[in-house]
Structures are given as C-alpha cells and as structure tokens.
CSV table of C-alpha atoms in Angstrom, one decimal:
chain,number,residue,atom,x,y,z
A,1,UNK,CA,116.1,136.5,79.6
A,2,UNK,CA,114.4,137.8,83.1
A,3,UNK,CA,110.8,136.8,84.6
A,4,UNK,CA,109.7,140.2,83.7
A,5,UNK,CA,110.8,139.5,79.9
A,6,UNK,CA,109.0,135.5,80.3
A,7,UNK,CA,105.7,137.4,81.4
A,8,UNK,CA,105.1,139.5,78.9
A,9,UNK,CA,106.4,138.0,75.9
A,10,UNK,CA,104.1,138.5,73.1
A,11,UNK,CA,101.8,135.6,72.2
A,12,UNK,CA,102.4,133.9,68.7
A,13,UNK,CA,100.3,136.3,66.0
A,14,UNK,CA,97.8,133.5,65.1
A,15,UNK,CA,96.2,133.6,68.4
A,16,UNK,CA,96.7,137.5,69.1
A,17,UNK,CA,93.2,137.6,69.9
A,18,UNK,CA,93.5,135.3,72.7
A,19,UNK,CA,94.3,136.0,76.4
A,20,UNK,CA,98.1,135.0,77.1
A,21,UNK,CA,98.9,133.0,80.6
A,22,UNK,CA,102.2,133.8,81.9
A,23,UNK,CA,104.1,130.3,82.0
A,24,UNK,CA,104.7,130.7,85.8
A,25,UNK,CA,100.8,131.1,86.6
A,26,UNK,CA,100.3,128.1,83.9
A,27,UNK,CA,102.3,126.2,85.8
A,28,UNK,CA,100.7,127.1,89.2
A,29,UNK,CA,97.3,126.1,87.8
A,30,UNK,CA,98.4,123.1,86.4
A,31,UNK,CA,99.6,122.4,90.0
A,32,UNK,CA,96.4,123.4,91.7
A,33,UNK,CA,94.5,121.0,89.0
A,34,UNK,CA,96.2,117.9,89.9
A,35,UNK,CA,95.8,118.7,93.5
A,36,UNK,CA,92.2,119.4,92.9
A,37,UNK,CA,92.1,116.0,91.2
A,38,UNK,CA,94.0,114.4,93.7
A,39,UNK,CA,91.3,115.2,96.4
A,40,UNK,CA,88.5,114.3,93.8
A,41,UNK,CA,90.2,110.8,94.1
A,42,UNK,CA,90.1,110.6,97.5
A,43,UNK,CA,86.5,111.5,98.0
A,44,UNK,CA,85.8,108.1,95.8
A,45,UNK,CA,88.3,106.3,97.4
A,46,UNK,CA,86.3,105.1,100.3
A,47,UNK,CA,83.4,104.1,98.2
A,48,UNK,CA,85.7,101.8,95.8
A,49,UNK,CA,87.2,99.9,98.5
A,50,UNK,CA,83.8,99.6,100.0
A,51,UNK,CA,82.7,97.7,96.8
A,52,UNK,CA,85.4,95.8,96.4
A,53,UNK,CA,85.3,94.5,100.0
A,54,UNK,CA,81.6,93.5,99.3
A,55,UNK,CA,82.4,91.9,96.2
A,56,UNK,CA,84.9,89.7,98.1
A,57,UNK,CA,82.4,89.1,101.0
A,58,UNK,CA,79.7,88.0,98.0
A,59,UNK,CA,82.5,85.9,96.1
A,60,UNK,CA,83.6,84.1,99.6
A,61,UNK,CA,80.5,83.3,100.4
A,62,UNK,CA,78.7,81.9,97.1
A,63,UNK,CA,78.7,78.9,95.3
A,64,UNK,CA,81.7,80.0,93.3
A,65,UNK,CA,83.8,80.1,96.6
A,66,UNK,CA,86.4,77.7,95.5
A,67,UNK,CA,87.3,80.0,92.7
A,68,UNK,CA,87.8,82.8,94.9
A,69,UNK,CA,90.2,81.0,97.3
A,70,UNK,CA,92.1,79.4,94.2
A,71,UNK,CA,92.8,82.5,92.5
A,72,UNK,CA,94.3,84.0,95.2
A,73,UNK,CA,96.4,81.1,95.8
A,74,UNK,CA,97.5,80.5,92.2
A,75,UNK,CA,101.0,79.6,91.7
A,76,UNK,CA,103.5,82.4,90.6
A,77,UNK,CA,106.7,81.9,89.4
A,78,UNK,CA,109.5,83.8,88.0
A,79,UNK,CA,112.6,82.4,86.6
A,80,UNK,CA,115.7,84.4,85.4
A,81,UNK,CA,118.5,81.8,84.4
A,82,UNK,CA,119.6,79.6,87.1
A,83,UNK,CA,117.6,82.0,89.7
A,84,UNK,CA,114.2,81.1,90.4
A,85,UNK,CA,111.3,82.7,92.8
A,86,UNK,CA,107.9,80.9,93.3
A,87,UNK,CA,105.0,82.2,95.4
A,88,UNK,CA,101.3,82.7,95.1
A,89,UNK,CA,98.9,85.6,93.8
A,90,UNK,CA,97.9,86.6,97.3
A,91,UNK,CA,101.9,87.1,98.1
A,92,UNK,CA,101.9,89.2,94.9
A,93,UNK,CA,98.9,91.4,96.0
A,94,UNK,CA,100.0,91.7,99.9
A,95,UNK,CA,104.0,92.1,99.7
A,96,UNK,CA,104.4,93.2,96.3
A,97,UNK,CA,101.5,95.6,94.9
A,98,UNK,CA,101.3,96.8,98.5
A,99,UNK,CA,105.0,98.3,98.2
A,100,UNK,CA,103.7,100.8,95.9
A,101,UNK,CA,101.0,102.0,98.3
A,102,UNK,CA,103.6,102.3,101.4
A,103,UNK,CA,105.8,104.0,98.7
A,104,UNK,CA,103.0,106.7,98.5
A,105,UNK,CA,102.6,107.0,102.0
A,106,UNK,CA,106.5,107.3,102.7
A,107,UNK,CA,106.7,110.2,100.1
A,108,UNK,CA,103.3,111.8,102.0
A,109,UNK,CA,105.1,111.7,105.3
A,110,UNK,CA,108.4,112.9,103.8
A,111,UNK,CA,106.7,115.8,102.4
A,112,UNK,CA,104.4,116.7,105.7
A,113,UNK,CA,107.8,116.6,107.6
A,114,UNK,CA,109.3,119.2,105.3
A,115,UNK,CA,106.5,121.7,104.9
A,116,UNK,CA,103.3,120.4,105.8
A,117,UNK,CA,101.3,119.5,109.2
A,118,UNK,CA,104.1,117.8,110.9
A,119,UNK,CA,106.8,120.3,109.6
A,120,UNK,CA,107.4,121.5,113.3
A,121,UNK,CA,106.6,120.1,116.8
A,122,UNK,CA,104.5,122.9,117.3
A,123,UNK,CA,102.4,121.6,114.2
A,124,UNK,CA,102.7,118.2,114.8
A,125,UNK,CA,102.3,118.2,118.6
A,126,UNK,CA,98.2,118.0,118.8
A,127,UNK,CA,97.8,115.4,116.3
A,128,UNK,CA,101.0,113.6,117.5
A,129,UNK,CA,99.3,113.6,120.8
A,130,UNK,CA,96.0,112.3,119.5
A,131,UNK,CA,97.5,109.7,117.7
A,132,UNK,CA,99.1,108.4,120.4
A,133,UNK,CA,95.8,108.3,122.6
A,134,UNK,CA,94.1,106.8,119.2
A,135,UNK,CA,96.8,104.0,119.0
A,136,UNK,CA,96.8,103.2,123.0
A,137,UNK,CA,93.3,102.8,123.9
A,138,UNK,CA,92.2,100.4,120.9
A,139,UNK,CA,95.3,98.4,121.8
A,140,UNK,CA,94.7,98.7,125.7
A,141,UNK,CA,90.8,97.6,125.5
A,142,UNK,CA,91.8,94.7,122.8
A,143,UNK,CA,94.4,93.5,125.4
A,144,UNK,CA,92.1,93.9,128.0
A,145,UNK,CA,89.3,91.4,126.1
A,146,UNK,CA,92.0,89.4,124.9
A,147,UNK,CA,92.7,88.1,128.9
A,148,UNK,CA,95.9,86.0,129.0
A,149,UNK,CA,95.8,84.0,125.9
A,150,UNK,CA,99.2,84.4,124.1
A,151,UNK,CA,98.1,83.5,120.5
A,152,UNK,CA,95.2,86.4,120.7
A,153,UNK,CA,97.5,89.0,122.2
A,154,UNK,CA,99.6,89.0,119.0
A,155,UNK,CA,96.7,90.9,117.3
A,156,UNK,CA,96.8,93.7,119.7
A,157,UNK,CA,98.2,96.0,116.8
A,158,UNK,CA,95.1,95.4,114.3
A,159,UNK,CA,93.0,98.3,115.7
A,160,UNK,CA,95.6,100.8,115.9
A,161,UNK,CA,95.7,101.5,112.1
A,162,UNK,CA,93.4,104.2,110.4
A,163,UNK,CA,92.4,103.7,106.6
A,164,UNK,CA,93.4,107.4,105.3
A,165,UNK,CA,91.5,106.8,102.0
A,166,UNK,CA,88.5,105.6,103.2
A,167,UNK,CA,88.3,108.0,106.4
A,168,UNK,CA,88.9,110.9,104.0
A,169,UNK,CA,86.4,109.4,101.6
A,170,UNK,CA,83.7,109.6,104.5
A,171,UNK,CA,84.5,112.7,105.5
A,172,UNK,CA,84.1,114.0,101.7
A,173,UNK,CA,80.8,112.6,101.8
A,174,UNK,CA,79.5,115.3,104.5
A,175,UNK,CA,79.9,117.8,101.8
A,176,UNK,CA,82.3,120.9,101.5
A,177,UNK,CA,81.2,122.6,104.5
A,178,UNK,CA,83.5,120.9,106.5
A,179,UNK,CA,85.8,123.1,108.2
A,180,UNK,CA,89.5,122.9,106.5
A,181,UNK,CA,91.2,122.5,110.0
A,182,UNK,CA,89.2,119.5,110.6
A,183,UNK,CA,90.1,118.0,107.3
A,184,UNK,CA,94.0,118.7,108.2
A,185,UNK,CA,93.7,117.3,111.9
A,186,UNK,CA,92.3,114.2,110.3
A,187,UNK,CA,95.2,113.9,107.4
A,188,UNK,CA,98.0,114.6,109.9
A,189,UNK,CA,96.5,112.1,112.7
A,190,UNK,CA,96.3,109.5,109.7
A,191,UNK,CA,99.5,110.1,108.6
A,192,UNK,CA,101.2,109.5,112.0
A,193,UNK,CA,98.9,106.5,112.4
A,194,UNK,CA,100.8,105.2,109.2
A,195,UNK,CA,104.3,106.2,110.8
A,196,UNK,CA,103.2,104.2,114.1
A,197,UNK,CA,102.0,101.2,111.6
A,198,UNK,CA,105.2,101.2,109.9
A,199,UNK,CA,107.2,100.7,112.9
A,200,UNK,CA,104.8,98.3,114.4
A,201,UNK,CA,105.4,95.9,111.2
A,202,UNK,CA,108.9,96.7,111.7
A,203,UNK,CA,109.5,95.8,115.3
A,204,UNK,CA,106.8,93.7,116.3
A,205,UNK,CA,105.5,91.5,113.1
A,206,UNK,CA,109.0,91.0,111.5
A,207,UNK,CA,111.0,87.4,111.7
A,208,UNK,CA,114.0,86.7,113.1
A,209,UNK,CA,116.3,89.0,111.2
A,210,UNK,CA,119.4,87.8,108.8
A,211,UNK,CA,122.4,89.9,108.5
A,212,UNK,CA,123.0,88.9,104.8
A,213,UNK,CA,119.8,90.6,104.0
A,214,UNK,CA,120.7,93.8,105.6
A,215,UNK,CA,123.9,93.8,103.3
A,216,UNK,CA,121.6,93.5,100.2
A,217,UNK,CA,118.9,96.3,101.5
A,218,UNK,CA,122.1,98.4,102.5
A,219,UNK,CA,123.3,98.0,98.6
A,220,UNK,CA,119.8,99.0,97.2
A,221,UNK,CA,119.7,102.5,99.8
A,222,UNK,CA,123.2,103.4,98.8
A,223,UNK,CA,122.2,102.7,95.1
A,224,UNK,CA,119.2,105.4,95.5
A,225,UNK,CA,121.8,107.8,97.3
A,226,UNK,CA,123.8,107.7,94.3
A,227,UNK,CA,121.4,108.1,91.9
A,228,UNK,CA,119.9,111.1,94.1
A,229,UNK,CA,123.3,112.7,94.1
A,230,UNK,CA,123.9,112.2,90.1
A,231,UNK,CA,120.3,114.3,89.6
A,232,UNK,CA,118.8,111.1,88.2
A,233,UNK,CA,115.3,112.3,88.2
A,234,UNK,CA,113.6,109.2,85.9
A,235,UNK,CA,111.3,107.6,88.2
A,236,UNK,CA,111.9,104.1,86.3
A,237,UNK,CA,115.5,104.2,86.9
A,238,UNK,CA,114.8,103.7,90.5
A,239,UNK,CA,113.1,100.2,90.4
A,240,UNK,CA,116.4,98.3,90.3
A,241,UNK,CA,117.7,99.9,93.5
A,242,UNK,CA,114.0,99.5,94.9
A,243,UNK,CA,114.1,96.3,93.9
A,244,UNK,CA,117.3,95.3,95.4
A,245,UNK,CA,116.0,97.0,98.5
A,246,UNK,CA,112.9,95.2,98.7
A,247,UNK,CA,114.8,91.7,98.4
A,248,UNK,CA,117.2,92.6,101.0
A,249,UNK,CA,114.4,93.5,103.2
A,250,UNK,CA,112.6,90.1,102.7
A,251,UNK,CA,115.8,88.0,103.1
A,252,UNK,CA,116.2,89.9,106.3
A,253,UNK,CA,113.0,88.3,107.9
A,254,UNK,CA,111.2,91.8,108.0
A,255,UNK,CA,108.5,92.8,106.2
A,256,UNK,CA,109.2,94.0,102.6
A,257,UNK,CA,106.7,96.6,101.9
A,258,UNK,CA,109.0,98.7,104.2
A,259,UNK,CA,110.8,99.1,101.0
A,260,UNK,CA,108.6,101.5,99.9
A,261,UNK,CA,108.3,103.4,103.2
A,262,UNK,CA,112.0,103.8,102.9
A,263,UNK,CA,112.3,104.9,99.2
A,264,UNK,CA,109.3,107.2,99.8
A,265,UNK,CA,111.3,109.1,102.8
A,266,UNK,CA,114.3,109.1,100.5
A,267,UNK,CA,112.4,111.0,98.0
A,268,UNK,CA,113.6,114.7,97.2
A,269,UNK,CA,111.2,117.3,98.2
A,270,UNK,CA,113.1,120.1,96.3
A,271,UNK,CA,113.0,120.6,92.7
A,272,UNK,CA,116.2,121.1,90.6
A,273,UNK,CA,117.8,124.6,91.2
A,274,UNK,CA,117.1,127.5,88.4
A,275,UNK,CA,113.6,126.7,87.6
A,276,UNK,CA,113.3,129.9,85.2
A,277,UNK,CA,115.3,127.8,82.7
A,278,UNK,CA,113.1,125.3,82.7
A,279,UNK,CA,109.8,127.6,82.7
A,280,UNK,CA,111.6,129.4,79.2
A,281,UNK,CA,112.2,125.7,78.1
A,282,UNK,CA,108.3,124.6,78.4
A,283,UNK,CA,107.1,127.8,77.1
A,284,UNK,CA,109.4,127.8,74.1
A,285,UNK,CA,108.3,124.3,73.5
A,286,UNK,CA,104.7,125.0,74.2
A,287,UNK,CA,105.0,128.0,71.8
A,288,UNK,CA,106.0,126.0,68.8
A,289,UNK,CA,103.6,123.1,69.6
A,290,UNK,CA,101.0,125.8,69.7
A,291,UNK,CA,102.2,127.4,66.6
A,292,UNK,CA,102.2,123.7,64.8
A,293,UNK,CA,98.7,122.9,65.6
A,294,UNK,CA,97.5,126.4,64.3
A,295,UNK,CA,99.6,126.5,61.0
A,296,UNK,CA,96.9,123.7,59.9
A,297,UNK,CA,99.1,121.1,59.0
A,298,UNK,CA,101.5,119.9,61.9
A,299,UNK,CA,104.5,117.9,61.7
A,300,UNK,CA,103.5,115.2,64.1
A,301,UNK,CA,107.1,114.2,64.7
A,302,UNK,CA,108.0,118.1,65.2
A,303,UNK,CA,105.1,118.4,67.5
A,304,UNK,CA,105.5,115.0,69.8
A,305,UNK,CA,109.3,116.4,70.3
A,306,UNK,CA,107.9,119.9,71.3
A,307,UNK,CA,105.5,118.1,73.8
A,308,UNK,CA,108.1,115.9,75.1
A,309,UNK,CA,110.1,118.5,75.4
A,310,UNK,CA,107.6,120.6,77.5
A,311,UNK,CA,106.7,117.4,79.6
A,312,UNK,CA,110.4,116.9,80.8
A,313,UNK,CA,110.8,120.6,81.6
A,314,UNK,CA,107.4,120.0,83.8
A,315,UNK,CA,108.8,117.1,85.5
A,316,UNK,CA,112.2,119.1,86.8
A,317,UNK,CA,109.9,122.1,87.8
A,318,UNK,CA,108.2,119.8,90.3
A,319,UNK,CA,109.7,117.9,93.5
A,320,UNK,CA,109.7,114.1,93.1
A,321,UNK,CA,107.9,114.0,96.6
A,322,UNK,CA,104.8,116.0,94.8
A,323,UNK,CA,105.0,114.7,91.3
A,324,UNK,CA,105.3,111.0,92.2
A,325,UNK,CA,102.1,110.8,94.3
A,326,UNK,CA,100.4,112.8,91.8
A,327,UNK,CA,101.5,110.0,89.2
A,328,UNK,CA,100.7,106.9,91.7
A,329,UNK,CA,98.1,108.2,93.6
A,330,UNK,CA,95.1,107.1,91.0
A,331,UNK,CA,96.7,103.6,90.7
A,332,UNK,CA,97.1,103.4,94.5
A,333,UNK,CA,93.4,104.2,94.8
A,334,UNK,CA,91.5,102.7,92.2
A,335,UNK,CA,93.9,99.5,91.2
A,336,UNK,CA,96.2,98.6,94.3
A,337,UNK,CA,94.1,99.1,97.1
A,338,UNK,CA,90.8,97.6,95.6
A,339,UNK,CA,92.7,94.5,94.5
A,340,UNK,CA,94.2,94.6,98.1
A,341,UNK,CA,90.5,94.5,99.3
A,342,UNK,CA,89.1,92.2,97.0
A,343,UNK,CA,91.9,89.7,98.0
A,344,UNK,CA,91.9,90.2,101.6
A,345,UNK,CA,88.3,91.0,102.7
A,346,UNK,CA,86.7,87.6,101.7
A,347,UNK,CA,85.9,86.3,105.0
A,348,UNK,CA,83.8,83.1,104.6
A,349,UNK,CA,81.4,83.0,107.4
A,350,UNK,CA,80.8,79.1,107.6
A,351,UNK,CA,84.2,78.6,108.7
A,352,UNK,CA,84.0,81.3,111.3
A,353,UNK,CA,82.8,79.6,114.6
A,354,UNK,CA,81.9,82.4,116.9
A,355,UNK,CA,80.3,80.1,119.2
A,356,UNK,CA,84.1,79.2,120.3
A,357,UNK,CA,85.8,81.4,122.5
A,358,UNK,CA,88.9,82.5,120.7
A,359,UNK,CA,87.0,83.8,117.2
A,360,UNK,CA,84.4,85.3,119.3
A,361,UNK,CA,86.7,86.9,121.6
A,362,UNK,CA,89.2,88.1,118.7
A,363,UNK,CA,85.8,89.6,116.7
A,364,UNK,CA,84.4,91.3,119.9
A,365,UNK,CA,87.7,92.7,120.6
A,366,UNK,CA,88.6,94.1,117.3
A,367,UNK,CA,85.3,95.6,116.8
A,368,UNK,CA,85.0,97.2,120.2
A,369,UNK,CA,88.5,98.7,120.3
A,370,UNK,CA,88.0,100.4,116.4
A,371,UNK,CA,84.3,101.5,117.4
A,372,UNK,CA,85.2,102.9,120.8
A,373,UNK,CA,88.8,102.6,121.4
A,374,UNK,CA,89.6,105.1,118.8
A,375,UNK,CA,87.3,107.6,119.4
A,376,UNK,CA,87.6,107.7,123.1
A,377,UNK,CA,91.7,107.4,122.8
A,378,UNK,CA,91.7,110.3,120.2
A,379,UNK,CA,89.3,112.6,121.9
A,380,UNK,CA,90.5,112.4,125.8
A,381,UNK,CA,94.2,113.0,124.8
A,382,UNK,CA,93.6,115.4,123.0
A,383,UNK,CA,91.2,117.2,125.6
A,384,UNK,CA,94.4,116.5,128.2
A,385,UNK,CA,96.9,118.1,125.9
A,386,UNK,CA,94.6,121.2,125.5
A,387,UNK,CA,93.4,121.5,128.8
A,388,UNK,CA,97.0,121.1,130.5
A,389,UNK,CA,98.1,124.1,128.1
A,390,UNK,CA,100.5,121.7,126.3
A,391,UNK,CA,98.4,122.5,122.9
A,392,UNK,CA,95.7,124.7,121.9
A,393,UNK,CA,92.7,123.7,119.2
A,394,UNK,CA,93.3,125.1,115.9
A,395,UNK,CA,91.2,127.7,114.2
A,396,UNK,CA,88.2,126.2,113.0
A,397,UNK,CA,88.4,123.2,115.0
A,398,UNK,CA,86.2,122.8,117.6
A,399,UNK,CA,85.6,120.0,120.4
A,400,UNK,CA,82.9,118.3,118.2
A,401,UNK,CA,85.3,118.1,115.0
A,402,UNK,CA,88.0,116.6,117.2
A,403,UNK,CA,84.9,113.7,118.4
A,404,UNK,CA,84.2,113.5,114.2
A,405,UNK,CA,88.0,112.7,113.6
A,406,UNK,CA,88.1,110.4,116.4
A,407,UNK,CA,85.1,108.5,115.0
A,408,UNK,CA,86.6,108.3,111.5
A,409,UNK,CA,89.7,107.3,112.6
A,410,UNK,CA,88.2,104.0,114.0
A,411,UNK,CA,87.8,103.1,110.0
A,412,UNK,CA,90.5,100.7,110.3
A,413,UNK,CA,89.6,98.6,107.2
A,414,UNK,CA,92.7,98.3,104.5
A,415,UNK,CA,95.7,98.8,107.1
A,416,UNK,CA,93.8,96.9,110.0
A,417,UNK,CA,93.5,93.8,107.4
A,418,UNK,CA,97.1,94.1,106.5
A,419,UNK,CA,98.2,93.9,110.2
A,420,UNK,CA,95.7,91.1,110.8
A,421,UNK,CA,97.5,89.1,108.2
A,422,UNK,CA,101.0,89.6,109.9
A,423,UNK,CA,99.3,88.7,113.3
A,424,UNK,CA,97.6,85.4,112.9
A,425,UNK,CA,98.7,82.5,111.3
A,426,UNK,CA,95.6,80.4,112.1
A,427,UNK,CA,92.6,81.0,109.4
A,428,UNK,CA,89.9,81.1,111.7
A,429,UNK,CA,91.5,83.5,113.9
A,430,UNK,CA,92.5,85.5,110.8
A,431,UNK,CA,88.8,85.0,109.5
A,432,UNK,CA,87.7,86.5,113.0
A,433,UNK,CA,89.5,89.4,113.0
A,434,UNK,CA,88.7,90.2,109.4
A,435,UNK,CA,85.1,90.1,110.5
A,436,UNK,CA,85.9,92.4,113.3
A,437,UNK,CA,87.4,94.9,111.3
A,438,UNK,CA,84.8,94.7,108.7
A,439,UNK,CA,82.1,95.4,110.9
A,440,UNK,CA,83.9,98.1,113.3
A,441,UNK,CA,85.0,99.7,110.3
A,442,UNK,CA,81.7,99.9,108.8
A,443,UNK,CA,80.2,101.1,112.1
A,444,UNK,CA,82.7,103.8,112.5
A,445,UNK,CA,81.8,105.0,109.3
A,446,UNK,CA,78.3,105.0,109.7
A,447,UNK,CA,78.7,106.8,113.2
A,448,UNK,CA,80.9,109.3,111.6
A,449,UNK,CA,78.6,109.6,109.0
A,450,UNK,CA,75.4,110.1,111.0
A,451,UNK,CA,77.3,112.4,113.8
A,452,UNK,CA,78.7,114.5,111.0
A,453,UNK,CA,75.5,115.2,109.3
A,454,UNK,CA,74.0,116.1,112.5
A,455,UNK,CA,76.6,118.3,113.6
A,456,UNK,CA,77.5,119.7,110.2
A,457,UNK,CA,76.6,123.7,110.7
A,458,UNK,CA,77.9,123.1,114.3
A,459,UNK,CA,81.1,121.9,113.3
A,460,UNK,CA,82.3,125.4,112.3
A,461,UNK,CA,81.3,127.1,115.7
A,462,UNK,CA,83.2,126.8,119.0
C-alpha cells in the first residue's frame, strides 16, 4: 500500500457520515496535542514548586517541625539476599528521584543538540555566550563577597543555576503575547545552564573517584548501547542498565544523578525506519477498534488487543527522545520536583543566626548573585556579543526581552538548592544558603513579572 492509498482509504460504513482524518495527519495532531499539553504543564510547574516550597517553610517553622525533619531522615533499607543498602528518605529524594529529573534534562539537551536551539554553532552561539555570562558574573559576585573564607567559597556555584520549570512558568504568567523568540532564548539559555551545572557537579562536587565504580558504570553504559543496537524500544527494560550505571557512579564518588544525564544523552533521537508500515498498522488497528465500538456489542478482549497494537505502533513512530519526556514530564513537574522542594526548602529560621558573619555573608552573597549577577551577566555578555559582530539578536527579540530573560534566569530555586546541598556540609551554612536562594529566587521572579508586565507591549518592538 502506498501513501496515497493510505490517505484516501474509505472509512468504515458505519461512520461514512463522519469526516475521515488521514493517519499521518492524525499522528501529527496527536504529537501537537502532546506538545501543547507539555507547555500547559510548564506554565503551572512554577506555581506547584512555589506551593511545595511554601509548605516546607511553614512546616519546618511550625510546632510540627520535628515531624518534618524526622520524615526526611527516616531510615530506608533494601535487602536482597546477602546484599543490603541502607539510607534515609532524603537520599532517596535527592539521589534517586532526582536522577529521573536529570534524565529528562539529558533528553532535552540531546534533542536540542540534534535539531533544536543548539543544533548548530550559529544557533547556539548567542544563548551560549549569554549563559556563560549568566554563570560567570554570579559566581564572581559570590566569590567577591565570600572573601578568603575557604568554606564559604565552596558555595560559588550555587547562584550559577537556573530553574527551567520555574522560569518558564513565570514567563507564561505574562500571557501569550510574549514573542516566541524570547521564550526560545530563555529555554536555550536555561538548557546550557543545565549543561554547565552538570559539569560543575561532575568536576567540583564529586568525591575522590574510585576506579572500581567506573568499571561498573561502564558496564551499564555498554548494556545501554547493546540494547540500542538490538532495537529495544521498551523503556522499562532500560531500568536495569540505568540502575547499574547509577550504582557505578555512586561507587566512583561522583554524584549518582549524573546517570540520568548520561542515559538522556544516549537516548535515540530517530524513530525506527519505514514509518509507513507502522502508520498502516496503527490505522488498521484503530479501524478494527472503531468497528468493534460501532457494532454496539464490542468484544473487550479484542478491543483491548487492537488498542494495544495501535499504542505499540504509535510508540515506534515517535523517537524515544521525544516520546519519553512526554511521558515523564508530568511526573517530574507534579511529583518529583515538588517532593524535592518539600524535602529541601524547609529552612528553620530559628537555626539561622544572621548576626554571625558566615551565615549572613552566605545568604547575602547568594541573594545578590542571583538578583543582580544573573541579569547583569546575561545582558552584558549578550550586548558585547552583538556589538562586536559575533552574533545578532534573533528576529522578535529586542534588548528589553534580553533583560527580562536575565531577570528570570535569576530564579535558581531547585537547581541552586541541589548544588547548595553538595557545597555545604554545615547545616547552618546550608540553611543560610537556602534562605538566600529562596529570597533571591522570589525577588528575581517578582522583578521579572513586574518588568514583564510593564514592558509587555514593548517587548515585541525593536
């Protein structure tokens, strides 16, 4: 059967009065619906995170505070024969669940490198330069304020990160009149920020590396490559090699969440070849399912079988790097990230002595680096790149939009909290850093919203 036959095939007799949608068009519309749904989730992700963080702050500073800290330090043990693994709930959230978040980040990076905003040097150059400024200037401000205290200097990377979900969620509150080029620029910059954050975690916040762990991690990578080579598309089967990779990285001393990034970067960006037979399979299965429903007395087993066949065909039609984030994104946005915020944003104010020099300096350095360093770094480096002729502003993006992106990039929130947990072992310094992160991210969000609403009509004009 050729494509023309596929498009013009007659509809079942029971539904001749209904307009027929070609299979290819139907598949395209489903993809568009999924993408639209994804964008809808992004617009609310920031609000969900904010509510989770607020709940953590209230809980940690209420009479029920002991239950908050007892919950996250509750012991968790896994025993399998002679082998056992003991930890606490906080580790499960930060090192296991966050691996799924970094898996989605890795797949987003993989997709953008293939055919997105980072697909070519020309496309990536401006957000790359802006991101470098957005990392370097906050780090320099933090280091300048931290002085010669080596313990405080360990937190230099805290204000370098950007919370994609929160930043995009705040941008969505400004309405649909925001230029598309501005949103793409923010996303590209935030993705590059994520790449830098991953590299920082790998090189600056991993312990002494153990060779045996690399052997185990390499075995996990080789198993993933073997599965890819065999054409295995079922995502659950990759849990085993992913777990081996995660455990290997844990044993090396590197942060195990990097396993998610590695798996994401290894996710195929191409669908299986010969999509037309898959379309035919999906169309045939849906036609038979439709006939079952229209008959008035459908056979449940037969109907389920046809729907399952159509679902499997649809799975093979979409590249894994596109399909898996669609599945995982709601879980990450509405489950994993809010749980992470709930587990990590609970700063007990009574334990933070801001009259002491070290906590006061830490909180202020993080706050100023996020609120001032991010917009200054993004704007100045973008301006220098454009004025020197290295790059040009994309059509639809003006200097007011660049400043707005810089302000929103100051929302470090979950990513900054994550890095802070790696930077400081001292509970008082970590609490002060979290206070600076929460206050700085809130100020950046409010400044971005206020500026965005004030300049909303002028963001679309040069």
